[in-house]
Coordinates of C-alpha atoms and ligand atoms in Angstrom, one line a residue:
M1 CA 0.0 0.0 0.0
N2 CA 1.3 3.4 -0.9
Y3 CA 0.7 5.9 1.8
F4 CA 2.1 8.8 -0.2
L5 CA 4.9 9.2 2.3
K6 CA 7.6 11.8 1.7
E7 CA 11.2 10.7 1.3
K8 CA 12.1 11.7 4.8
E9 CA 9.1 9.8 6.3
E10 CA 10.1 6.7 4.4
M11 CA 13.5 7.0 5.8
V12 CA 12.2 7.4 9.4
R13 CA 9.9 4.3 8.9
D14 CA 12.7 2.2 7.5
L15 CA 15.3 3.3 10.1
F16 CA 12.9 2.5 13.0
S17 CA 11.7 -0.7 11.4
D18 CA 15.2 -2.1 11.0
Y19 CA 16.1 -1.1 14.5
V20 CA 13.0 -2.9 15.9
N21 CA 13.7 -6.1 14.0
K22 CA 17.3 -6.2 15.1
R23 CA 17.2 -4.9 18.6
I24 CA 13.7 -4.9 20.1
I25 CA 11.9 -8.0 18.9
P26 CA 14.6 -10.3 20.3
I27 CA 14.3 -8.9 23.8
R28 CA 10.7 -7.9 24.2
A29 CA 9.5 -11.1 26.0
E30 CA 12.3 -10.7 28.6
L31 CA 11.5 -7.1 29.2
D32 CA 7.9 -8.0 29.7
E33 CA 8.6 -10.9 32.0
K34 CA 11.1 -8.9 34.1
D35 CA 9.0 -5.7 34.1
Q36 CA 12.2 -3.9 32.9
F37 CA 12.7 -0.5 31.3
P38 CA 15.5 -1.0 28.7
A39 CA 17.7 2.0 29.5
D40 CA 20.4 0.8 27.1
I41 CA 17.9 0.7 24.2
F42 CA 16.9 4.2 24.8
T43 CA 20.5 5.4 25.1
E44 CA 21.2 3.6 21.9
M45 CA 18.2 5.2 20.1
G46 CA 19.6 8.6 21.2
K47 CA 23.0 7.8 19.6
Q48 CA 21.1 6.9 16.4
D49 CA 19.4 10.3 16.4
F50 CA 15.9 8.8 16.9
Y51 CA 14.8 11.7 19.2
R52 CA 15.8 14.3 16.6
I53 CA 12.5 13.6 14.8
V54 CA 10.6 15.2 17.6
V55 CA 12.6 18.5 17.8
P56 CA 12.6 21.4 15.3
E57 CA 15.8 21.9 13.3
A58 CA 16.6 25.2 15.1
Y59 CA 17.1 23.3 18.3
G60 CA 19.2 20.4 17.0
G61 CA 16.4 18.3 15.6
L62 CA 15.3 17.1 12.2
G63 CA 11.9 18.7 12.3
D64 CA 9.0 17.9 14.6
E65 CA 6.3 16.7 12.2
S66 CA 3.5 14.6 13.6
M67 CA 3.6 12.2 10.6
S68 CA 7.2 11.3 11.2
A69 CA 6.6 10.8 15.0
A70 CA 3.5 8.6 14.2
L71 CA 5.6 6.4 11.8
G72 CA 8.3 6.1 14.4
I73 CA 5.9 5.2 17.2
E74 CA 4.1 2.7 15.0
E75 CA 7.2 0.9 14.2
L76 CA 8.5 0.8 17.7
S77 CA 5.1 -0.4 18.9
R78 CA 5.1 -3.2 16.3
G79 CA 8.1 -4.5 18.2
D80 CA 7.0 -3.5 21.8
G81 CA 4.1 -1.4 23.0
G82 CA 6.0 -0.2 26.1
I83 CA 8.9 1.1 24.1
G84 CA 6.4 2.8 21.7
V85 CA 4.6 4.6 24.5
T86 CA 7.8 5.7 26.1
F87 CA 8.9 7.4 22.9
A88 CA 5.4 8.8 22.3
V89 CA 5.2 10.5 25.7
N90 CA 8.6 11.9 25.3
A91 CA 7.5 13.3 22.0
I92 CA 4.3 14.9 23.3
A93 CA 5.8 16.5 26.5
T94 CA 8.6 17.9 24.2
K95 CA 5.8 19.2 21.9
G96 CA 4.5 21.1 25.0
I97 CA 7.7 23.0 25.1
I98 CA 7.8 23.6 21.4
L99 CA 4.3 24.9 21.2
Y100 CA 4.0 26.9 24.5
G101 CA 7.6 27.4 25.7
N102 CA 9.5 30.7 25.5
E103 CA 12.8 31.1 23.7
A104 CA 14.9 30.5 26.9
Q105 CA 13.0 27.4 27.7
K106 CA 13.3 26.0 24.2
K107 CA 17.1 26.7 24.2
K108 CA 17.4 25.0 27.6
Y109 CA 15.5 21.9 27.0
L110 CA 15.0 21.0 23.3
P111 CA 18.7 20.4 22.3
A112 CA 19.0 18.1 25.3
V113 CA 15.9 16.1 24.1
A114 CA 17.3 16.0 20.6
D115 CA 20.7 14.6 21.8
G116 CA 18.9 12.0 24.0
K117 CA 20.3 13.5 27.2
I118 CA 16.9 14.0 28.8
Y119 CA 13.5 12.4 28.4
T120 CA 10.3 14.2 29.2
A121 CA 6.9 13.4 30.8
F122 CA 3.5 14.9 31.2
G123 CA 1.9 15.2 34.6
L124 CA -1.8 15.7 34.4
S125 CA -3.7 12.8 36.0
E126 CA -4.2 12.5 39.7
P127 CA -5.4 9.8 42.1
G128 CA -8.9 11.5 42.0
A129 CA -8.8 13.2 38.6
G130 CA -8.5 11.0 35.5
S131 CA -11.2 11.6 32.9
D132 CA -12.2 14.7 34.8
A133 CA -9.0 16.6 34.2
G134 CA -10.6 19.9 35.2
S135 CA -10.8 18.7 38.8
I136 CA -7.1 18.2 39.6
K137 CA -6.0 19.2 43.2
T138 CA -2.3 19.7 42.9
K139 CA -1.8 23.3 43.9
A140 CA 0.9 25.9 43.2
V141 CA 1.1 28.9 45.5
K142 CA 3.1 31.9 44.6
K143 CA 5.8 32.8 47.0
G144 CA 8.1 35.7 45.9
D145 CA 9.5 34.6 42.5
K146 CA 8.7 31.0 43.0
Y147 CA 5.7 28.7 43.1
I148 CA 5.3 26.1 45.8
L149 CA 3.8 22.9 44.5
D150 CA 1.9 20.4 46.7
G151 CA 0.1 17.3 45.5
V152 CA 0.3 13.9 43.8
K153 CA 0.2 12.9 40.1
Q154 CA -0.8 9.4 39.2
F155 CA 0.0 7.0 36.3
I156 CA 2.7 9.2 34.8
T157 CA 4.4 7.5 31.9
N158 CA 8.2 8.2 32.0
G159 CA 7.8 9.6 35.6
A160 CA 11.0 8.0 37.0
I161 CA 13.2 8.6 33.9
A162 CA 12.1 12.1 32.9
G163 CA 14.7 14.9 33.2
V164 CA 11.8 17.3 32.8
T165 CA 8.1 16.9 33.5
L166 CA 5.3 19.2 32.6
V167 CA 3.1 19.5 35.6
I168 CA -0.4 21.0 35.5
A169 CA -1.4 22.6 38.9
V170 CA -4.1 24.8 40.3
T171 CA -2.9 28.4 40.8
D172 CA -6.3 30.0 41.3
P173 CA -8.8 27.6 42.9
E174 CA -11.7 30.1 42.4
K175 CA -11.5 29.9 38.7
G176 CA -11.9 26.1 38.2
H177 CA -10.2 24.9 35.0
R178 CA -9.3 28.5 34.1
G179 CA -7.2 28.6 37.2
Q180 CA -4.8 25.9 36.2
T181 CA -1.2 26.6 35.2
A182 CA 1.5 24.4 33.5
F183 CA 5.0 24.2 35.1
I184 CA 8.3 22.7 33.8
V185 CA 9.6 20.7 36.7
E186 CA 13.2 19.4 36.6
Q187 CA 14.2 16.0 38.0
G188 CA 16.0 16.6 41.4
T189 CA 14.0 19.8 42.3
P190 CA 13.8 19.7 46.1
G191 CA 10.4 18.6 47.2
F192 CA 9.8 16.5 44.1
T193 CA 10.0 12.8 44.4
V194 CA 9.1 9.9 42.3
G195 CA 6.7 7.5 44.1
K196 CA 5.6 4.0 43.5
S197 CA 6.0 2.3 40.1
E198 CA 2.9 0.6 38.8
D199 CA 3.0 -3.2 38.3
K200 CA 1.0 -3.2 35.0
M201 CA -0.9 -5.7 33.0
G202 CA 1.0 -4.7 29.8
I203 CA 3.4 -2.2 28.3
R204 CA 5.7 -3.5 31.1
S205 CA 8.9 -2.2 29.5
S206 CA 7.6 1.4 30.1
V207 CA 7.8 3.1 33.5
T208 CA 4.6 4.5 35.1
N209 CA 4.9 6.4 38.4
Q210 CA 3.2 8.4 41.0
L211 CA 4.9 11.8 41.3
I212 CA 4.9 13.5 44.7
F213 CA 5.2 17.2 45.3
D214 CA 5.7 18.3 48.8
G215 CA 6.7 21.9 49.2
C216 CA 8.4 21.7 45.8
E217 CA 9.8 25.1 44.9
V218 CA 9.6 25.9 41.2
P219 CA 11.0 29.2 39.8
Q220 CA 8.3 31.3 38.1
E221 CA 10.3 31.4 34.9
N222 CA 9.4 27.7 34.7
I223 CA 5.8 28.5 33.9
L224 CA 4.9 27.1 30.5
G225 CA 2.8 29.5 28.6
S226 CA 1.0 31.9 31.0
P227 CA -0.7 31.5 34.3
G228 CA -4.3 30.2 33.8
Q229 CA -3.4 28.4 30.5
G230 CA -2.6 25.0 32.0
F231 CA -5.9 23.2 31.2
Y232 CA -6.0 24.5 27.7
I233 CA -2.3 23.4 27.2
A234 CA -3.2 20.0 28.5
L235 CA -6.1 19.6 26.1
G236 CA -4.2 21.0 23.2
L237 CA -1.4 18.5 23.8
L238 CA -3.9 15.6 24.2
D239 CA -5.4 16.5 20.8
R240 CA -2.0 15.7 19.4
S241 CA -0.9 12.9 21.7
R242 CA -4.0 10.9 20.9
I243 CA -2.7 10.5 17.3
G244 CA 0.5 9.0 18.8
I245 CA -1.6 6.5 20.8
G246 CA -3.5 5.7 17.6
A247 CA -0.1 4.9 16.0
Q248 CA 0.9 2.8 18.9
A249 CA -2.3 0.8 18.6
V250 CA -1.7 0.3 14.8
G251 CA 1.8 -0.8 15.6
I252 CA 0.8 -3.3 18.2
A253 CA -2.0 -4.7 15.9
R254 CA 0.5 -5.0 13.0
G255 CA 2.9 -7.0 15.2
A256 CA 0.1 -9.4 16.2
F257 CA -1.2 -9.7 12.7
D258 CA 2.2 -10.6 11.4
E259 CA 2.6 -13.3 14.0
A260 CA -1.0 -14.7 13.2
V261 CA -0.2 -14.9 9.5
K262 CA 3.1 -16.6 10.1
Y263 CA 1.6 -19.2 12.5
S264 CA -1.3 -20.0 10.2
K265 CA 1.1 -21.0 7.5
E266 CA 3.0 -23.3 9.9
R267 CA 0.4 -24.9 12.0
E268 CA -1.4 -28.0 10.6
Q269 CA -4.7 -29.5 11.7
F270 CA -6.9 -32.0 10.0
G271 CA -4.0 -32.8 7.7
Q272 CA -3.6 -29.3 6.3
L273 CA -2.3 -25.8 7.2
I274 CA -4.8 -23.8 9.2
S275 CA -4.4 -20.9 6.7
S276 CA -6.3 -23.1 4.2
F277 CA -9.4 -22.9 6.3
Q278 CA -11.9 -20.2 5.4
A279 CA -12.6 -19.5 9.2
I280 CA -9.0 -18.5 9.6
Q281 CA -8.8 -16.6 6.2
F282 CA -11.8 -14.5 7.1
M283 CA -10.4 -13.6 10.5
L284 CA -7.1 -12.5 8.8
A285 CA -9.0 -10.5 6.1
D286 CA -10.9 -8.7 8.8
M287 CA -7.8 -8.0 10.9
A288 CA -6.0 -6.6 7.8
A289 CA -8.9 -4.4 6.8
G290 CA -9.2 -3.0 10.4
I291 CA -5.5 -2.3 10.6
E292 CA -5.6 -0.5 7.2
A293 CA -8.6 1.6 8.2
A294 CA -7.1 2.6 11.5
R295 CA -3.7 3.4 9.8
L296 CA -5.4 5.8 7.4
L297 CA -7.2 7.6 10.2
V298 CA -4.0 8.0 12.1
Y299 CA -2.0 9.2 9.1
Q300 CA -4.8 11.6 8.0
A301 CA -4.9 13.1 11.5
A302 CA -1.1 13.5 11.6
R303 CA -1.2 15.1 8.1
Q304 CA -3.9 17.6 9.3
V305 CA -1.7 18.6 12.2
D306 CA 1.3 19.1 9.9
S307 CA -0.7 21.1 7.5
G308 CA -1.5 23.6 10.2
E309 CA -5.2 22.9 10.3
K310 CA -6.9 24.3 13.4
E311 CA -9.5 21.7 14.0
I312 CA -7.5 18.6 15.1
T313 CA -9.5 17.5 18.1
V314 CA -11.9 15.3 16.3
P315 CA -9.4 13.7 13.9
G316 CA -7.1 12.9 16.8
A317 CA -10.0 11.5 18.9
M318 CA -11.3 9.4 16.0
A319 CA -7.9 8.0 15.2
K320 CA -7.2 7.0 18.9
L321 CA -10.7 5.6 19.4
F322 CA -10.8 3.5 16.2
A323 CA -7.2 2.3 16.3
S324 CA -7.3 1.3 19.9
D325 CA -10.6 -0.6 19.6
M326 CA -9.2 -2.2 16.5
A327 CA -5.9 -3.2 18.2
M328 CA -7.9 -4.9 21.0
Q329 CA -9.9 -6.9 18.4
V330 CA -6.9 -7.8 16.3
T331 CA -4.8 -8.9 19.2
T332 CA -7.6 -11.0 20.6
D333 CA -8.2 -12.6 17.2
A334 CA -4.5 -13.2 16.9
V335 CA -4.6 -15.2 20.2
Q336 CA -7.6 -17.1 18.7
V337 CA -5.6 -18.0 15.6
F338 CA -2.9 -19.5 17.8
G339 CA -5.5 -21.4 19.8
G340 CA -4.1 -22.9 23.0
Y341 CA -0.6 -21.7 22.2
G342 CA -1.9 -18.1 21.9
Y343 CA -2.8 -18.3 25.6
S344 CA 0.8 -19.3 26.5
K345 CA 3.6 -16.9 27.3
E346 CA 5.8 -19.0 25.0
Y347 CA 4.2 -17.1 22.1
P348 CA 4.2 -13.4 21.7
V349 CA 0.5 -12.7 21.0
E350 CA -0.8 -12.8 24.6
K351 CA 1.6 -10.0 25.5
M352 CA 0.3 -8.0 22.5
M353 CA -3.3 -8.5 23.7
R354 CA -2.3 -7.2 27.2
D355 CA -0.3 -4.3 25.6
A356 CA -3.3 -3.3 23.4
K357 CA -5.7 -3.0 26.3
V358 CA -4.3 0.2 27.7
T359 CA -4.6 2.0 24.4
Q360 CA -8.4 2.0 25.0
I361 CA -7.8 3.6 28.4
Y362 CA -5.0 6.2 28.5
E363 CA -4.7 9.5 26.9
G364 CA -8.5 9.7 27.5
T365 CA -10.6 6.6 27.7
N366 CA -12.5 5.6 24.6
Q367 CA -15.7 6.8 26.3
I368 CA -14.1 10.2 26.7
Q369 CA -13.1 10.1 23.0
R370 CA -16.8 9.6 22.1
V371 CA -17.8 12.5 24.4
V372 CA -15.2 14.7 22.7
I373 CA -16.3 13.7 19.1
A374 CA -20.0 13.9 19.9
S375 CA -19.8 17.3 21.6
K376 CA -18.0 18.8 18.6
L377 CA -20.4 17.2 16.2
L378 CA -23.4 18.6 18.0
K379 CA -22.0 22.1 18.5
Ligands
CAA401 N1 -8.1 22.3 23.3 C1 -8.1 23.4 24.0 N2 -9.2 23.9 24.8 C2 -10.2 23.0 24.8 C3 -10.2 21.8 24.1 C4 -9.2 21.5 23.3 N3 -9.2 20.3 22.7 N4 -11.5 21.2 24.4 C5 -12.1 22.0 25.3 N5 -11.4 23.1 25.5 C6 -11.7 24.2 26.4 C7 -13.2 24.7 26.1 O1 -13.2 25.6 25.1 C8 -13.5 25.3 27.5 O2 -13.0 26.6 27.5 P1 -13.7 27.8 28.4 O3 -14.1 27.2 29.7 O4 -12.7 28.9 28.4 O5 -14.9 28.2 27.6 C9 -12.7 24.4 28.4 O6 -11.7 23.8 27.7 C10 -13.6 23.4 29.1 O7 -14.2 22.6 28.1 P2 -15.3 21.5 28.5 O8 -16.4 22.1 29.3 O9 -15.6 20.7 27.3 O10 -14.4 20.6 29.5 P3 -14.8 19.5 30.5 O11 -14.1 19.7 31.8 O12 -16.3 19.2 30.5 O13 -14.3 18.1 29.8 C11 -12.8 16.6 28.8 C12 -13.3 18.1 29.0 C13 -12.9 16.4 27.3 C14 -13.7 15.6 29.4 C15 -11.4 16.7 29.2 O14 -11.4 16.8 30.6 C16 -10.7 15.4 28.8 O15 -10.2 15.3 27.6 N6 -10.5 14.5 29.8 C17 -9.7 13.3 29.5 C18 -8.3 13.6 30.1 C19 -7.3 12.7 29.5 O16 -7.2 12.5 28.3 N7 -6.4 12.3 30.3 C20 -5.3 11.5 29.8 C21 -4.1 11.7 30.7 S1 -2.6 11.7 30.0 C22 -2.2 10.1 29.8 O17 -2.9 9.2 29.8 C23 -0.8 9.9 29.5 C24 -0.1 8.6 29.3 O18 0.5 8.1 30.2 C25 -0.1 8.0 28.0

């Protein structure tokens, strides 16, 4: 299938794809079993300039187009969903600095991201505020030329590894969501500690942490955008990051589909390959069609962002919604094609099914995506 990719995009896809085949697929089962973040893989990806595709050229990158990022995330996720999401979240928190940061902030952080010296994270969700992002409680109180942050963030991808985290906090409680502000918080800032690490069902090669702010002093020059803009920054980033999760879901589904096709051409029952049965053929055909449809939604949404179109909320929500539901279906069907072996950890598809599940939950549950789409349609 020709996706009308530009030369640079094909290069990104091929580079990431080769790396995944050589370095990620051979170790993914072990990472999953040991619940291990592969620090060496991420260092190596930095040496191979992978992070430059999420940073503008002016700051040491190769351009920060959504399409290239989506292709990179898709390929990484074809190998391992946890590695895919780590890259995706690093890309989106970095995008926050690109879109809303001032020149000093961009100069300070973006070259470090491009060089792979720091990773970034996005701290929005809290123990009591997931879907209802407007009701966060972490507060930031102004004291001289600093803000004092107190509160807890929950389920933060990259929490423990991020050199820089974008933290949304309440600066004016009277104003509800209009009283939230985004801060750039550096690792090691006194009063900021990384709490427990989640023991997750899937994407186990990624780190997911609680972040604790206890009298954490953040200089006021670390405000991202302006005071009161935090909620809008968060939603603006989610519009974009949902495309990345769509790409992750497509990648996971492709990985499962490839395994299912391969297995169907090796496994014999009733004296013939199971790929000769129409029951299996129809499943494979539906899987392929679903992947293709989701892929086109993801690529189209990324193209809309890159073309500077203003209305990107609905394309991003649709891409994430459709691709993640598709990935759950395709990975479940892949397990079915493998039969009893699919249920065993000896084969890779049960991990892919576990990895796929979270794509229906994070970056806004699929119920929230439907709320977002419907509310725009009915406006
Ligand atoms: N961009 C910018 N502003 C937006 C916006 C958008 N896409 N959508 C709405 N807004 C603005 C509205 O214009 C409105 O502004 P005013 O008040 O100034 O008029 C304001 O935001 C509030 O809008 P709503 O009344 O629609 O907001 P709400 O509170 O009812 O609900 C919501 C909004 C869609 C439910 C939102 O809270 C939401 O998306 N929730 C899900 C949160 C989420 O996705 N969390 C994921 C966490 S990150 C994660 O999972 C990371 C990971 O590890 C991978």
